Amino acid sequence: MALDWRVCSRARLSRDPRFDGKFFIGVRGSMVYCRPICPAPTAKEKNCRYFATAAAASEAGYRPCLRCRPECSPGTPAWQGTSNTVARALRLIGESGLEEGGVELLAERLGVGSRHLRRLFLKHLGATPSAVANTRRLHFAKKLIDETTLPMAYVAQASGFGSVRRFNAAIQNTYHRPPSQIRRLTRQTASLPENQYLFRLRFRLRLGRLFFRLLLCR
Ligand SMILES: [Zn+2]
């Protein structure tokens, strides 16, 4: 799987939305990976590395950008089955992650050897099946942190981390912040539509004076 860096570079510098989801940019130094549409100042070409998938960027040691949120990028075409086996594997990973048996069981369900499956993944996605499953789980968790008010224990469970401790460790390790801080950060930076704010004000008024006071204090 080869990316033409000149095409990627042009798309990156012009923040071309047509390329969103088609590749990711790893920035050396910050070790963050971004979507082509990232609003952050563009990095120098010599500091950029291009990846076909988020999992490949993650496997190379980059972490998702908190501004452009790679977990929200549209599906990567490279993932849509240049190899039928890879497409089926991605569907299974999407449904239930990598189950107990890991890559071995996944390969068995697909009727191929696990080494062959790893080779196919590396060729088409630039990342191993485990890296793809881990990135998917992490991205799903990040979306739940940002876009819901679910308690973190539920987020950990729903995104398949098995335990809150593992979830906390994974988020801390990736974002260098605990989940609660990420949620606060997203709330602060999200530009809420005016109507949403109005709605919240009315909603809280109905709940009583205490909430109203809290709101005024913010
Ligand atoms: Zn970014």
Coordinates of C-alpha atoms and ligand atoms in Angstrom, one line a residue:
M1 CA 0.0 0.0 0.0
A2 CA 1.8 3.1 -1.2
L3 CA 0.8 6.7 -0.5
D4 CA 2.0 9.4 -2.9
W5 CA 3.6 11.9 -0.6
R6 CA 3.2 14.7 -3.1
V7 CA -0.6 14.2 -3.3
C8 CA -0.8 13.9 0.5
S9 CA 1.4 17.0 0.9
R10 CA -0.8 19.1 -1.4
A11 CA -4.0 17.9 0.4
R12 CA -2.5 18.6 3.8
L13 CA -1.3 22.2 2.9
S14 CA -4.7 23.1 1.4
R15 CA -6.6 21.2 4.1
D16 CA -8.6 19.5 1.3
P17 CA -11.7 17.9 2.9
R18 CA -11.9 15.4 0.0
F19 CA -8.9 13.6 1.5
D20 CA -10.3 13.4 5.0
G21 CA -10.1 9.8 6.1
K22 CA -7.9 8.8 3.2
F23 CA -4.7 9.3 5.0
F24 CA -3.2 10.6 8.3
I25 CA -0.3 12.8 9.0
G26 CA 2.2 12.0 11.7
V27 CA 4.2 15.1 12.9
R28 CA 7.6 14.4 14.3
G29 CA 8.5 16.3 17.4
S30 CA 4.9 16.5 18.8
M31 CA 4.4 12.8 17.8
V32 CA 0.8 13.6 17.2
Y33 CA -1.2 12.3 14.2
C34 CA -3.8 14.5 12.4
R35 CA -6.4 14.5 9.7
P36 CA -5.7 16.4 6.5
I37 CA -8.2 19.0 7.6
C38 CA -6.6 19.7 11.0
P39 CA -7.0 23.5 11.9
A40 CA -3.6 23.5 13.7
P41 CA -0.8 25.4 11.9
T42 CA 0.7 23.1 9.2
A43 CA 4.0 21.5 10.0
K44 CA 7.1 21.6 7.8
E45 CA 7.2 18.9 5.2
K46 CA 10.4 17.3 6.5
N47 CA 8.6 16.8 9.8
C48 CA 5.6 15.0 8.3
R49 CA 5.0 11.3 7.8
Y50 CA 2.0 10.0 5.9
F51 CA 0.0 6.9 7.0
A52 CA -2.9 5.2 5.2
T53 CA -4.7 4.4 8.5
A54 CA -4.9 5.7 12.0
A55 CA -3.8 2.3 13.3
A56 CA -0.6 2.6 11.2
A57 CA 0.2 6.0 12.7
S58 CA -0.5 4.7 16.2
E59 CA 1.7 1.7 15.7
A60 CA 4.5 4.0 14.6
G61 CA 4.2 5.7 18.0
Y62 CA 2.0 8.7 17.2
R63 CA -1.0 9.7 19.3
P64 CA -4.3 11.2 18.0
C65 CA -4.5 15.0 17.8
L66 CA -6.9 16.5 20.3
R67 CA -7.9 19.3 17.9
C68 CA -8.9 17.5 14.6
R69 CA -9.9 14.3 16.5
P70 CA -8.9 11.5 14.1
E71 CA -11.5 9.3 15.8
C72 CA -14.2 11.3 13.9
S73 CA -12.7 11.0 10.4
P74 CA -14.8 9.2 7.8
G75 CA -14.1 5.6 7.0
T76 CA -10.8 5.0 5.3
P77 CA -11.2 3.6 1.8
A78 CA -8.1 1.5 2.2
W79 CA -10.1 -0.4 4.8
Q80 CA -12.8 -1.3 2.4
G81 CA -11.5 -4.5 1.1
T82 CA -8.8 -4.4 -1.5
S83 CA -8.5 -7.8 0.1
N84 CA -11.7 -9.7 0.8
T85 CA -10.1 -11.4 3.8
V86 CA -9.1 -8.0 5.3
A87 CA -12.6 -6.6 4.8
R88 CA -14.1 -9.6 6.5
A89 CA -11.6 -9.4 9.3
L90 CA -12.3 -5.7 9.8
R91 CA -16.0 -6.4 10.0
L92 CA -15.4 -9.0 12.7
I93 CA -13.2 -6.7 14.6
G94 CA -15.8 -4.0 14.2
E95 CA -18.5 -6.2 15.7
S96 CA -16.7 -7.6 18.7
G97 CA -13.1 -6.4 18.8
L98 CA -10.4 -9.1 19.1
E99 CA -11.9 -11.7 21.4
E100 CA -10.2 -13.9 23.9
G101 CA -8.3 -15.9 21.3
G102 CA -6.9 -12.8 19.7
V103 CA -5.4 -12.9 16.2
E104 CA -5.2 -16.7 16.2
L105 CA -9.0 -17.1 16.7
L106 CA -9.7 -14.3 14.2
A107 CA -7.6 -16.1 11.5
E108 CA -9.2 -19.4 12.3
R109 CA -12.7 -17.8 11.8
L110 CA -11.6 -16.5 8.5
G111 CA -10.0 -19.8 7.4
V112 CA -6.5 -18.5 7.0
G113 CA -3.2 -18.8 9.0
S114 CA -2.5 -16.0 11.5
R115 CA 0.8 -15.1 10.0
H116 CA -0.8 -14.8 6.6
L117 CA -3.5 -12.6 8.1
R118 CA -0.9 -10.3 9.7
R119 CA 0.9 -10.0 6.4
L120 CA -2.3 -9.1 4.7
F121 CA -3.1 -6.4 7.3
L122 CA 0.4 -4.9 7.0
K123 CA 0.1 -4.8 3.3
H124 CA -3.3 -3.2 3.0
L125 CA -3.5 -1.2 6.2
G126 CA 0.1 -0.7 7.3
A127 CA -0.8 -2.1 10.8
T128 CA -1.3 -5.5 12.5
P129 CA -4.7 -6.8 13.4
S130 CA -4.0 -6.1 17.1
A131 CA -3.1 -2.5 16.3
V132 CA -6.2 -2.0 14.3
A133 CA -8.4 -3.4 17.1
N134 CA -6.7 -1.3 19.7
T135 CA -7.0 1.9 17.7
R136 CA -10.7 1.2 17.0
R137 CA -11.3 0.6 20.7
L138 CA -9.5 3.7 21.7
H139 CA -11.3 5.9 19.1
F140 CA -14.7 4.5 20.2
A141 CA -13.8 5.3 23.8
K142 CA -12.7 8.8 22.9
K143 CA -16.0 9.5 21.1
L144 CA -18.0 8.4 24.1
I145 CA -15.8 10.6 26.4
D146 CA -16.3 13.6 24.1
E147 CA -19.9 13.2 23.0
T148 CA -21.7 11.6 25.9
T149 CA -22.1 12.2 29.6
L150 CA -21.8 8.5 30.4
P151 CA -19.9 7.7 33.5
M152 CA -16.3 6.6 32.8
A153 CA -17.0 3.1 34.1
Y154 CA -19.7 2.7 31.4
V155 CA -17.4 4.1 28.8
A156 CA -14.7 1.6 29.8
Q157 CA -17.1 -1.2 29.5
A158 CA -18.9 -0.2 26.4
S159 CA -15.6 0.4 24.5
G160 CA -14.4 -3.1 25.5
F161 CA -11.5 -2.3 27.8
G162 CA -12.5 -5.0 30.3
S163 CA -11.7 -2.9 33.3
V164 CA -11.7 0.8 34.4
R165 CA -8.0 0.4 35.3
R166 CA -7.1 -0.7 31.8
F167 CA -9.2 2.0 30.2
N168 CA -7.6 4.7 32.4
A169 CA -4.2 3.4 31.6
A170 CA -4.8 3.4 27.9
I171 CA -6.2 6.9 27.8
Q172 CA -3.5 8.3 30.0
N173 CA -0.8 6.5 27.9
T174 CA -2.2 7.8 24.7
Y175 CA -3.3 11.4 25.5
H176 CA -1.1 12.0 28.6
R177 CA -4.3 13.0 30.5
P178 CA -6.9 11.2 32.4
P179 CA -10.4 10.6 30.8
S180 CA -12.1 13.2 33.0
Q181 CA -9.6 15.9 31.9
I182 CA -10.2 15.1 28.3
R183 CA -14.0 15.4 28.8
R184 CA -13.5 18.8 30.5
L185 CA -11.2 20.0 27.7
T186 CA -13.7 19.0 25.0
R187 CA -16.5 20.8 26.8
Q188 CA -14.4 23.9 27.0
T189 CA -13.3 24.0 23.4
A190 CA -16.5 22.8 21.8
S191 CA -18.3 25.7 20.1
L192 CA -21.9 25.1 21.2
P193 CA -24.6 26.4 18.9
E194 CA -26.5 29.3 20.5
N195 CA -29.7 27.4 20.7
Q196 CA -28.1 24.6 22.7
Y197 CA -27.0 27.1 25.3
L198 CA -30.5 28.6 25.5
F199 CA -32.0 25.2 25.9
R200 CA -29.7 24.3 28.7
L201 CA -30.5 27.6 30.5
R202 CA -34.3 26.9 30.4
F203 CA -33.8 23.3 31.3
R204 CA -31.8 24.1 34.4
L205 CA -34.2 26.9 35.4
R206 CA -36.9 24.3 35.6
L207 CA -34.7 22.2 37.9
G208 CA -34.6 25.1 40.4
R209 CA -32.7 28.0 41.7
L210 CA -29.6 26.1 42.7
F211 CA -28.7 25.1 39.2
F212 CA -29.5 28.6 38.0
R213 CA -27.1 30.0 40.5
L214 CA -24.5 27.5 39.4
L215 CA -25.0 28.5 35.9
L216 CA -24.6 32.2 36.7
C217 CA -21.4 31.5 38.5
R218 CA -19.8 29.8 35.5
Ligands
ZN1 ZN -4.8 17.6 14.3

